[in-house]
Amino acid sequence: MRKTSHRRIAATATALPPQAKLKGARGRALDTALHLFAEKGFGGTSVRDLCQAANVQPATLYAHFPTKEHVLAELITLAYEELYRALRSSLLESSSDPEAQLRALVKTHVLSHCEYSMLAVVASAELHMLSADLMAPILTLKTQAEGLLIEVLERGAEKKRFAMDDALLALKAISGMGLRVAFWYAPDINKTPEQIADSFANYACRIVGAAAAPNDSQ
Amino acid sequence: MRKTSHRRIAATATALPPQAKLKGARGRALDTALHLFAEKGFGGTSVRDLCQAANVQPATLYAHFPTKEHVLAELITLAYEELYRALRSSLLESSSDPEAQLRALVKTHVLSHCEYSMLAVVASAELHMLSADLMAPILTLKTQAEGLLIEVLERGAEKKRFAMDDALLALKAISGMGLRVAFWYAPDINKTPEQIADSFANYACRIVGAAAAPNDSQ
DNA sequence: GTCTATAGTCTGATAGAC
DNA sequence: GTCTATCAGACTATAGAC
């Protein structure tokens, strides 16, 4: 196994969403794969590494997953399902005000990338390792999740609540800065996920030219 | 070689800075490695893949580089050297105004990540594959390059020209959105690098709470 | 410097007993 | 479902001729 001094991801805690059932050899394999894929990458993790760390025999792993690639695909699917669920839920709980909706999406995006940073790193950095067949359904999920922010941005622009030079660039800036949180956030830094999420929500509002909320209650 | 439907990086054009001498087998190897590492990752590219695509025999490659890892290290070193050079140069050409300096750094960061997007992708996504020995000098370079933005942000805060909630978070947001440009920029999109760079420089100024420049001349 | 050929190791995945 | 044992091929890197 490789020796590295720099870690791709700052966080160390396990984080699979509660939806994922982690019982038995299959659960240990998924949880261990999440750690190793986040740390070493899919290509940098051998089936032997994975099985040894998960205390699972190779043949047992292949009783649960047809190929190593299917393990990755399941993790990335979990990642986008959880993100989409959280984003949609946050929209449902916010008012119809475009700025409130933008704040809700960015806050949730950042909070989710703090709590499930390993999932987010694997989903964004290892997606391209999947074959077309396994990637296709994931790309559908990904497009759905990204569509939520696009809709809010476009609706805010139509209602003249946002003064964006360009919706695409604002989208890329906001999603980019949020995505990177998964790579540098760690529980031992001097900020809580809530502080980061609030700051980034403010940044997003400034990027799109929305006035800062005068009060807590929108 | 793997078949993938999703590309990690949108750009396709070769881009090694002019400093890199690309003559002969060594040059072909470096140039080809840049493409393959950006597209497939370091772990997803075999020496055979690389040599075949570069029209270089394995034994010839090993006459120029001690290991496959040294090829990656050279590319990442080139990436950070070029970025550091460009950022420092842009600071020298800007005025002493913190906002002008911030704009210069962000513009240069984005322009460099458009022009050398493959280098930036490899440098950010494959750095963790290096062993400690090869990574150490690169981390020094990386810290130097990042320090330029930190200094500008702190100086602007001291002079009360920036109204940041938190310098670290602003830094992470600005560098994160700029870094991601390398992954999605392609020459065929509907924006020029200059447009993207100008927009992102505006975003950065808004993030740190600097007033928008009233005119072109700072 | 570049070639042909291959050493030695590790890879993903499987066969077959229990 | 889990085990032991292993296949067939791919991997990084090298030896030695020219």
Short mmCIF file of C-alpha atoms (C1' of nucleotides) in Angstrom, two decimals:
data_model
loop_
_atom_site.label_atom_id
_atom_site.label_comp_id
_atom_site.label_asym_id
_atom_site.label_seq_id
_atom_site.Cartn_x
_atom_site.Cartn_y
_atom_site.Cartn_z
CA MET A 1 0.00 0.00 0.00
CA ARG A 2 1.20 3.51 -0.77
CA LYS A 3 2.68 5.84 1.77
CA THR A 4 1.49 9.43 1.45
CA SER A 5 2.08 12.50 3.55
CA HIS A 6 -0.78 14.59 2.21
CA ARG A 7 -4.34 13.49 2.66
CA ARG A 8 -6.83 14.19 -0.08
CA ILE A 9 -9.57 14.70 2.46
CA ALA A 10 -9.22 16.33 5.85
CA ALA A 11 -12.01 14.49 7.64
CA THR A 12 -11.52 11.05 9.19
CA ALA A 13 -14.89 10.10 10.65
CA THR A 14 -17.03 7.49 9.02
CA ALA A 15 -20.12 8.87 7.43
CA LEU A 16 -22.64 6.81 5.61
CA PRO A 17 -26.20 8.11 5.73
CA PRO A 18 -28.60 6.17 7.98
CA GLN A 19 -30.45 4.87 4.91
CA ALA A 20 -27.48 2.62 4.17
CA LYS A 21 -27.77 -0.65 6.04
CA LEU A 22 -24.39 -1.50 7.43
CA LYS A 23 -25.02 -4.95 8.87
CA GLY A 24 -22.73 -7.86 8.09
CA ALA A 25 -19.90 -8.29 5.64
CA ARG A 26 -21.62 -6.18 3.02
CA GLY A 27 -21.95 -3.26 5.41
CA ARG A 28 -18.35 -3.51 6.60
CA ALA A 29 -17.21 -3.62 2.98
CA LEU A 30 -19.17 -0.51 2.02
CA ASP A 31 -18.03 1.44 5.04
CA THR A 32 -14.39 0.46 4.55
CA ALA A 33 -14.55 1.16 0.83
CA LEU A 34 -15.82 4.65 1.57
CA HIS A 35 -12.76 5.36 3.72
CA LEU A 36 -10.26 3.86 1.30
CA PHE A 37 -11.74 5.33 -1.86
CA ALA A 38 -11.84 8.77 -0.23
CA GLU A 39 -8.26 8.46 0.97
CA LYS A 40 -6.49 6.54 -1.79
CA GLY A 41 -8.91 6.79 -4.68
CA PHE A 42 -10.66 3.96 -6.46
CA GLY A 43 -7.65 3.12 -8.59
CA GLY A 44 -5.36 3.30 -5.59
CA THR A 45 -7.39 0.81 -3.59
CA SER A 46 -7.04 -2.88 -4.41
CA VAL A 47 -9.66 -5.47 -3.62
CA ARG A 48 -7.13 -7.03 -1.28
CA ASP A 49 -6.62 -3.75 0.59
CA LEU A 50 -10.34 -3.37 0.93
CA CYS A 51 -11.01 -6.92 2.07
CA GLN A 52 -8.21 -6.92 4.59
CA ALA A 53 -9.31 -3.62 6.14
CA ALA A 54 -12.95 -4.72 6.22
CA ASN A 55 -12.13 -8.20 7.56
CA VAL A 56 -13.93 -9.77 4.63
CA GLN A 57 -12.61 -12.46 2.31
CA PRO A 58 -12.36 -11.56 -1.39
CA ALA A 59 -14.74 -14.36 -2.28
CA THR A 60 -17.23 -13.02 0.26
CA LEU A 61 -17.02 -9.55 -1.21
CA TYR A 62 -17.81 -10.99 -4.62
CA ALA A 63 -20.86 -12.71 -3.14
CA HIS A 64 -22.28 -9.22 -2.45
CA PHE A 65 -20.95 -7.16 -5.36
CA PRO A 66 -20.42 -8.38 -8.93
CA THR A 67 -17.32 -6.22 -9.37
CA LYS A 68 -15.20 -3.70 -7.50
CA GLU A 69 -16.79 -1.05 -9.68
CA HIS A 70 -20.24 -1.90 -8.30
CA VAL A 71 -19.01 -1.05 -4.81
CA LEU A 72 -18.02 2.40 -6.00
CA ALA A 73 -21.26 2.84 -7.90
CA GLU A 74 -23.29 2.04 -4.79
CA LEU A 75 -21.37 4.57 -2.71
CA ILE A 76 -21.79 7.33 -5.29
CA THR A 77 -25.47 6.53 -5.66
CA LEU A 78 -25.90 6.81 -1.90
CA ALA A 79 -24.08 10.13 -2.01
CA TYR A 80 -26.31 11.74 -4.62
CA GLU A 81 -29.49 10.23 -3.21
CA GLU A 82 -28.73 11.66 0.20
CA LEU A 83 -27.74 15.06 -1.21
CA TYR A 84 -30.83 15.26 -3.40
CA ARG A 85 -33.07 14.24 -0.50
CA ALA A 86 -31.54 16.87 1.80
CA LEU A 87 -31.68 19.66 -0.78
CA ARG A 88 -35.29 18.96 -1.73
CA SER A 89 -36.27 18.77 1.92
CA SER A 90 -34.64 22.12 2.66
CA LEU A 91 -36.53 23.73 -0.21
CA LEU A 92 -39.83 22.40 1.10
CA GLU A 93 -39.13 23.93 4.48
CA SER A 94 -38.21 27.38 3.17
CA SER A 95 -40.47 30.20 2.07
CA SER A 96 -41.13 31.14 -1.53
CA ASP A 97 -38.60 33.96 -1.39
CA PRO A 98 -35.76 33.30 -3.87
CA GLU A 99 -33.12 34.54 -1.46
CA ALA A 100 -34.45 32.32 1.33
CA GLN A 101 -34.42 29.38 -1.07
CA LEU A 102 -30.87 30.11 -2.19
CA ARG A 103 -29.76 30.33 1.44
CA ALA A 104 -31.50 27.06 2.22
CA LEU A 105 -29.88 25.22 -0.68
CA VAL A 106 -26.37 26.52 0.02
CA LYS A 107 -26.65 25.89 3.76
CA THR A 108 -27.85 22.36 3.18
CA HIS A 109 -25.20 21.74 0.54
CA VAL A 110 -22.43 22.82 2.90
CA LEU A 111 -23.84 21.02 5.93
CA SER A 112 -24.23 17.82 3.95
CA HIS A 113 -20.68 18.10 2.62
CA CYS A 114 -19.42 18.52 6.20
CA GLU A 115 -21.37 15.59 7.59
CA TYR A 116 -20.82 13.29 4.63
CA SER A 117 -17.52 14.66 3.39
CA MET A 118 -16.13 11.27 2.42
CA LEU A 119 -19.17 10.47 0.36
CA ALA A 120 -18.95 13.84 -1.36
CA VAL A 121 -15.25 13.44 -2.12
CA VAL A 122 -15.74 9.97 -3.54
CA ALA A 123 -18.79 11.05 -5.56
CA SER A 124 -17.04 14.01 -7.12
CA ALA A 125 -13.52 12.67 -7.52
CA GLU A 126 -14.21 9.06 -8.52
CA LEU A 127 -17.35 9.32 -10.65
CA HIS A 128 -15.28 9.32 -13.82
CA MET A 129 -13.91 5.87 -12.96
CA LEU A 130 -17.28 4.24 -13.61
CA SER A 131 -18.17 2.58 -16.89
CA ALA A 132 -20.98 4.06 -18.91
CA ASP A 133 -23.53 1.50 -17.76
CA LEU A 134 -23.00 2.08 -14.07
CA MET A 135 -22.62 5.83 -14.48
CA ALA A 136 -25.81 6.51 -16.43
CA PRO A 137 -28.34 6.28 -13.56
CA ILE A 138 -25.99 8.26 -11.34
CA LEU A 139 -25.75 11.07 -13.88
CA THR A 140 -29.55 11.26 -13.85
CA LEU A 141 -29.51 11.71 -10.07
CA LYS A 142 -26.70 14.25 -10.31
CA THR A 143 -28.59 16.30 -12.88
CA GLN A 144 -31.70 16.26 -10.71
CA ALA A 145 -29.79 17.51 -7.67
CA GLU A 146 -28.06 20.26 -9.63
CA GLY A 147 -31.36 21.28 -11.20
CA LEU A 148 -32.69 22.45 -7.86
CA LEU A 149 -30.14 25.25 -7.63
CA ILE A 150 -30.54 26.16 -11.28
CA GLU A 151 -34.29 26.57 -10.84
CA VAL A 152 -33.90 28.80 -7.81
CA LEU A 153 -31.33 30.97 -9.58
CA GLU A 154 -33.44 31.37 -12.69
CA ARG A 155 -36.60 32.08 -10.72
CA GLY A 156 -34.80 34.72 -8.68
CA ALA A 157 -33.49 36.33 -11.84
CA GLU A 158 -36.95 36.36 -13.44
CA LYS A 159 -38.42 38.01 -10.36
CA LYS A 160 -35.60 40.60 -10.44
CA ARG A 161 -34.62 39.55 -6.95
CA PHE A 162 -31.14 38.55 -8.12
CA ALA A 163 -28.83 40.80 -10.12
CA MET A 164 -26.61 38.21 -11.75
CA ASP A 165 -24.21 39.03 -14.54
CA ASP A 166 -24.57 35.43 -15.66
CA ALA A 167 -26.59 32.60 -14.12
CA LEU A 168 -24.24 29.85 -15.30
CA LEU A 169 -21.15 31.47 -13.82
CA ALA A 170 -22.91 32.17 -10.55
CA LEU A 171 -24.02 28.54 -10.45
CA LYS A 172 -20.48 27.31 -11.06
CA ALA A 173 -19.04 29.61 -8.42
CA ILE A 174 -21.60 28.67 -5.78
CA SER A 175 -21.52 24.94 -6.41
CA GLY A 176 -17.74 24.97 -6.71
CA MET A 177 -17.06 26.65 -3.41
CA GLY A 178 -19.58 24.36 -1.73
CA LEU A 179 -18.16 21.21 -3.25
CA ARG A 180 -14.67 22.00 -2.04
CA VAL A 181 -15.86 22.10 1.56
CA ALA A 182 -15.89 18.30 1.55
CA PHE A 183 -12.15 18.30 0.87
CA TRP A 184 -11.00 20.70 3.58
CA TYR A 185 -13.59 20.47 6.34
CA ALA A 186 -12.58 18.54 9.46
CA PRO A 187 -14.30 18.50 12.87
CA ASP A 188 -11.17 19.86 14.53
CA ILE A 189 -11.06 23.15 12.67
CA ASN A 190 -12.07 26.33 14.35
CA LYS A 191 -15.51 26.54 12.75
CA THR A 192 -18.72 24.62 13.15
CA PRO A 193 -20.49 23.32 10.07
CA GLU A 194 -23.28 25.80 10.88
CA GLN A 195 -20.86 28.74 10.83
CA ILE A 196 -19.41 27.62 7.52
CA ALA A 197 -22.83 27.03 6.04
CA ASP A 198 -24.10 30.45 7.14
CA SER A 199 -21.04 32.22 5.77
CA PHE A 200 -21.25 30.40 2.45
CA ALA A 201 -24.96 31.16 2.20
CA ASN A 202 -24.06 34.83 2.63
CA TYR A 203 -21.37 34.54 -0.03
CA ALA A 204 -23.88 32.97 -2.42
CA CYS A 205 -26.36 35.78 -1.84
CA ARG A 206 -23.67 38.35 -2.52
CA ILE A 207 -22.55 36.54 -5.66
CA VAL A 208 -26.03 36.68 -7.14
CA GLY A 209 -26.48 40.28 -6.05
CA ALA A 210 -29.23 39.64 -3.54
CA ALA A 211 -29.43 42.10 -0.67
CA ALA A 212 -28.42 40.62 2.67
CA ALA A 213 -31.39 39.61 4.75
CA PRO A 214 -32.18 42.44 7.17
CA ASN A 215 -33.25 40.03 9.91
CA ASP A 216 -33.19 36.35 10.79
CA SER A 217 -36.80 36.02 9.77
CA GLN A 218 -36.78 36.51 6.03
CA MET B 1 -8.00 0.75 -20.88
CA ARG B 2 -11.26 1.76 -19.21
CA LYS B 3 -14.27 2.96 -21.07
CA THR B 4 -15.97 5.96 -19.48
CA SER B 5 -18.84 8.13 -20.54
CA HIS B 6 -18.15 11.05 -18.24
CA ARG B 7 -14.96 13.02 -18.52
CA ARG B 8 -13.35 14.36 -15.38
CA ILE B 9 -12.16 17.43 -17.22
CA ALA B 10 -14.03 19.32 -19.92
CA ALA B 11 -11.04 20.70 -21.80
CA THR B 12 -9.19 18.66 -24.42
CA ALA B 13 -6.37 20.90 -25.63
CA THR B 14 -2.80 20.24 -24.62
CA ALA B 15 -1.41 22.82 -22.28
CA LEU B 16 2.06 22.71 -20.87
CA PRO B 17 3.60 26.09 -20.10
CA PRO B 18 6.33 27.27 -22.48
CA GLN B 19 8.92 26.75 -19.77
CA ALA B 20 8.55 23.00 -20.19
CA LYS B 21 10.81 21.75 -22.95
CA LEU B 22 8.89 19.25 -25.00
CA LYS B 23 11.57 17.99 -27.37
CA GLY B 24 12.13 14.28 -27.86
CA ALA B 25 10.83 11.23 -26.07
CA ARG B 26 10.89 12.95 -22.71
CA GLY B 27 8.74 15.78 -23.98
CA ARG B 28 6.24 13.46 -25.66
CA ALA B 29 6.02 11.43 -22.47
CA LEU B 30 5.31 14.48 -20.32
CA ASP B 31 2.74 15.86 -22.69
CA THR B 32 0.97 12.53 -23.04
CA ALA B 33 1.09 11.89 -19.31
CA LEU B 34 -0.60 15.23 -18.72
CA HIS B 35 -3.50 14.19 -20.94
CA LEU B 36 -3.86 10.72 -19.50
CA PHE B 37 -3.44 11.68 -15.85
CA ALA B 38 -6.02 14.43 -16.27
CA GLU B 39 -8.44 12.10 -18.01
CA LYS B 40 -7.94 8.76 -16.27
CA GLY B 41 -6.05 9.70 -13.15
CA PHE B 42 -2.58 8.59 -12.11
CA GLY B 43 -3.79 5.24 -10.82
CA GLY B 44 -5.93 4.70 -13.89
CA THR B 45 -3.02 5.20 -16.28
CA SER B 46 -0.55 2.38 -16.72
CA VAL B 47 3.00 2.83 -17.92
CA ARG B 48 2.01 0.78 -20.95
CA ASP B 49 -0.89 3.11 -21.75
CA LEU B 50 1.38 6.09 -21.44
CA CYS B 51 4.21 4.67 -23.52
CA GLN B 52 1.91 3.48 -26.28
CA ALA B 53 0.14 6.85 -26.53
CA ALA B 54 3.43 8.75 -26.44
CA ASN B 55 5.13 6.40 -28.91
CA VAL B 56 7.90 5.74 -26.42
CA GLN B 57 9.17 2.37 -25.26
CA PRO B 58 8.89 1.58 -21.53
CA ALA B 59 12.63 1.21 -21.24
CA THR B 60 13.07 4.61 -22.88
CA LEU B 61 10.67 6.21 -20.44
CA TYR B 62 12.70 4.78 -17.57
CA ALA B 63 15.82 6.31 -19.08
CA HIS B 64 14.27 9.74 -18.44
CA PHE B 65 12.27 9.18 -15.24
CA PRO B 66 13.22 6.89 -12.35
CA THR B 67 9.59 5.93 -11.70
CA LYS B 68 6.10 6.63 -12.96
CA GLU B 69 5.64 8.73 -9.85
CA HIS B 70 8.44 11.06 -10.94
CA VAL B 71 6.51 11.85 -14.11
CA LEU B 72 3.55 12.95 -12.03
CA ALA B 73 5.76 14.92 -9.66
CA GLU B 74 7.31 16.82 -12.56
CA LEU B 75 3.91 17.74 -13.96
CA ILE B 76 2.59 18.96 -10.61
CA THR B 77 5.77 20.92 -10.00
CA LEU B 78 5.35 22.59 -13.39
CA ALA B 79 1.75 23.38 -12.48
CA TYR B 80 2.53 25.13 -9.21
CA GLU B 81 5.61 26.88 -10.58
CA GLU B 82 3.58 28.33 -13.42
CA LEU B 83 0.70 29.33 -11.13
CA TYR B 84 3.01 30.94 -8.59
CA ARG B 85 4.87 32.80 -11.32
CA ALA B 86 1.64 34.12 -12.84
CA LEU B 87 0.12 35.15 -9.50
CA ARG B 88 3.25 36.94 -8.36
CA SER B 89 3.57 38.69 -11.69
CA SER B 90 -0.04 39.89 -11.52
CA LEU B 91 0.54 41.33 -8.05
CA LEU B 92 3.59 43.22 -9.27
CA GLU B 93 1.54 44.80 -12.03
CA SER B 94 -1.33 45.89 -9.83
CA SER B 95 -1.58 48.92 -7.58
CA SER B 96 -1.29 48.81 -3.80
CA ASP B 97 -5.06 48.86 -3.37
CA PRO B 98 -6.22 45.64 -1.65
CA GLU B 99 -9.26 45.33 -3.89
CA ALA B 100 -7.16 45.76 -7.02
CA GLN B 101 -4.77 43.11 -5.73
CA LEU B 102 -7.59 40.71 -4.94
CA ARG B 103 -9.03 41.23 -8.42
CA ALA B 104 -5.62 40.65 -9.97
CA LEU B 105 -5.05 37.41 -8.07
CA VAL B 106 -8.49 35.97 -8.79
CA LYS B 107 -8.40 36.98 -12.44
CA THR B 108 -4.98 35.42 -12.88
CA HIS B 109 -6.01 32.31 -10.97
CA VAL B 110 -9.03 31.79 -13.22
CA LEU B 111 -7.19 32.63 -16.45
CA SER B 112 -4.40 30.24 -15.56
CA HIS B 113 -6.88 27.48 -14.73
CA CYS B 114 -8.55 28.02 -18.12
CA GLU B 115 -5.32 27.99 -20.08
CA TYR B 116 -3.65 25.20 -18.13
CA SER B 117 -6.74 23.34 -17.00
CA MET B 118 -5.18 19.90 -17.37
CA LEU B 119 -2.22 20.88 -15.26
CA ALA B 120 -4.51 22.30 -12.61
CA VAL B 121 -6.69 19.20 -12.54
CA VAL B 122 -3.70 16.90 -12.23
CA ALA B 123 -2.08 19.08 -9.59
CA SER B 124 -5.17 19.23 -7.41
CA ALA B 125 -6.61 15.76 -7.96
CA GLU B 126 -3.43 13.66 -8.07
CA LEU B 127 -1.15 15.36 -5.57
CA HIS B 128 -2.14 12.88 -2.88
CA MET B 129 -0.79 9.99 -4.96
CA LEU B 130 2.79 11.14 -4.41
CA SER B 131 5.02 9.66 -1.75
CA ALA B 132 6.21 11.94 1.01
CA ASP B 133 9.64 12.48 -0.53
CA LEU B 134 8.34 13.67 -3.87
CA MET B 135 5.50 15.64 -2.35
CA ALA B 136 7.50 17.70 0.13
CA PRO B 137 9.04 20.23 -2.29
CA ILE B 138 5.69 20.55 -4.05
CA LEU B 139 3.90 21.35 -0.81
CA THR B 140 6.39 24.15 -0.26
CA LEU B 141 5.54 25.61 -3.65
CA LYS B 142 1.81 25.16 -3.01
CA THR B 143 2.04 26.97 0.31
CA GLN B 144 3.93 29.83 -1.30
CA ALA B 145 1.32 30.23 -4.02
CA GLU B 146 -1.57 30.13 -1.54
CA GLY B 147 0.22 32.58 0.71
CA LEU B 148 -0.13 35.35 -1.86
CA LEU B 149 -3.92 35.37 -1.51
CA ILE B 150 -3.77 35.06 2.26
CA GLU B 151 -1.53 38.11 2.50
CA VAL B 152 -3.79 40.20 0.32
CA LEU B 153 -6.86 39.21 2.31
CA GLU B 154 -5.22 39.94 5.66
CA ARG B 155 -3.81 43.24 4.47
CA GLY B 156 -7.21 44.29 3.16
CA ALA B 157 -8.81 43.37 6.47
CA GLU B 158 -6.21 45.32 8.44
CA LYS B 159 -6.79 48.39 6.31
CA LYS B 160 -10.57 48.01 6.83
CA ARG B 161 -10.99 47.78 3.09
CA PHE B 162 -12.55 44.32 3.36
CA ALA B 163 -15.46 43.48 5.66
CA MET B 164 -14.96 39.75 6.04
CA ASP B 165 -16.80 37.66 8.58
CA ASP B 166 -13.85 35.29 8.53
CA ALA B 167 -10.67 35.43 6.45
CA LEU B 168 -10.20 31.66 6.35
CA LEU B 169 -13.70 30.98 5.05
CA ALA B 170 -13.42 33.71 2.44
CA LEU B 171 -10.10 32.22 1.35
CA LYS B 172 -11.61 28.76 1.03
CA ALA B 173 -14.60 30.05 -0.90
CA ILE B 174 -12.53 32.11 -3.33
CA SER B 175 -9.86 29.50 -3.95
CA GLY B 176 -12.46 26.74 -4.18
CA MET B 177 -14.58 28.39 -6.82
CA GLY B 178 -11.45 29.26 -8.80
CA LEU B 179 -10.00 25.78 -8.58
CA ARG B 180 -13.17 24.20 -9.93
CA VAL B 181 -12.89 26.28 -13.11
CA ALA B 182 -10.20 23.89 -14.33
CA PHE B 183 -12.70 21.02 -14.22
CA TRP B 184 -15.56 22.60 -16.15
CA TYR B 185 -13.98 25.18 -18.44
CA ALA B 186 -13.77 24.25 -22.11
CA PRO B 187 -13.02 26.52 -25.07
CA ASP B 188 -16.39 25.71 -26.63
CA ILE B 189 -18.52 27.12 -23.83
CA ASN B 190 -20.31 30.38 -24.26
CA LYS B 191 -17.84 32.41 -22.18
CA THR B 192 -14.31 33.61 -22.75
CA PRO B 193 -11.73 33.06 -20.03
CA GLU B 194 -11.65 36.84 -19.61
CA GLN B 195 -15.41 36.97 -18.96
CA ILE B 196 -15.17 34.17 -16.42
CA ALA B 197 -12.16 35.75 -14.74
CA ASP B 198 -13.85 39.16 -14.51
CA SER B 199 -17.04 37.68 -13.08
CA PHE B 200 -15.15 35.60 -10.53
CA ALA B 201 -13.06 38.61 -9.53
CA ASN B 202 -16.33 40.44 -8.89
CA TYR B 203 -17.62 37.50 -6.84
CA ALA B 204 -14.45 37.51 -4.76
CA CYS B 205 -14.78 41.22 -4.06
CA ARG B 206 -18.37 40.71 -2.97
CA ILE B 207 -17.43 37.77 -0.77
CA VAL B 208 -14.90 39.85 1.15
CA GLY B 209 -17.29 42.78 1.34
CA ALA B 210 -15.27 45.14 -0.84
CA ALA B 211 -17.25 47.78 -2.66
CA ALA B 212 -17.42 47.21 -6.40
CA ALA B 213 -14.89 49.30 -8.28
CA PRO B 214 -16.61 52.45 -9.53
CA ASN B 215 -14.55 52.53 -12.72
CA ASP B 216 -12.15 50.43 -14.72
CA SER B 217 -9.24 52.40 -13.34
CA GLN B 218 -9.08 51.46 -9.72
"C1'" DG C 1 19.20 6.77 -25.98
"C1'" DT C 2 16.53 3.40 -27.78
"C1'" DC C 3 15.39 -1.16 -28.56
"C1'" DT C 4 13.50 -6.41 -27.41
"C1'" DA C 5 12.31 -9.30 -24.00
"C1'" DT C 6 11.04 -10.49 -19.52
"C1'" DA C 7 11.47 -10.72 -14.42
"C1'" DG C 8 8.82 -10.50 -10.27
"C1'" DT C 9 4.77 -8.80 -8.23
"C1'" DC C 10 0.17 -7.54 -7.77
"C1'" DT C 11 -4.33 -7.31 -9.86
"C1'" DG C 12 -9.53 -8.45 -10.26
"C1'" DA C 13 -12.08 -12.24 -10.08
"C1'" DT C 14 -13.35 -17.45 -9.51
"C1'" DA C 15 -13.65 -22.68 -8.25
"C1'" DG C 16 -15.20 -25.65 -5.10
"C1'" DA C 17 -15.47 -27.37 -0.18
"C1'" DC C 18 -18.29 -26.60 3.89
"C1'" DG D 1 -22.62 -16.93 3.07
"C1'" DT D 2 -18.08 -17.68 4.11
"C1'" DC D 3 -13.98 -20.06 3.65
"C1'" DT D 4 -9.07 -21.71 1.27
"C1'" DA D 5 -6.66 -21.65 -2.68
"C1'" DT D 6 -5.64 -20.04 -7.04
"C1'" DC D 7 -6.15 -18.59 -12.05
"C1'" DA D 8 -4.97 -15.67 -15.90
"C1'" DG D 9 -3.60 -11.46 -17.01
"C1'" DA D 10 -1.82 -6.63 -16.06
"C1'" DC D 11 1.31 -4.12 -13.54
"C1'" DT D 12 5.96 -1.47 -12.69
"C1'" DA D 13 10.40 -1.82 -13.57
"C1'" DT D 14 14.84 -3.95 -15.37
"C1'" DA D 15 18.53 -6.67 -18.06
"C1'" DG D 16 21.30 -6.56 -21.81
"C1'" DA D 17 22.12 -5.91 -26.90
"C1'" DC D 18 23.02 -2.21 -30.13
#
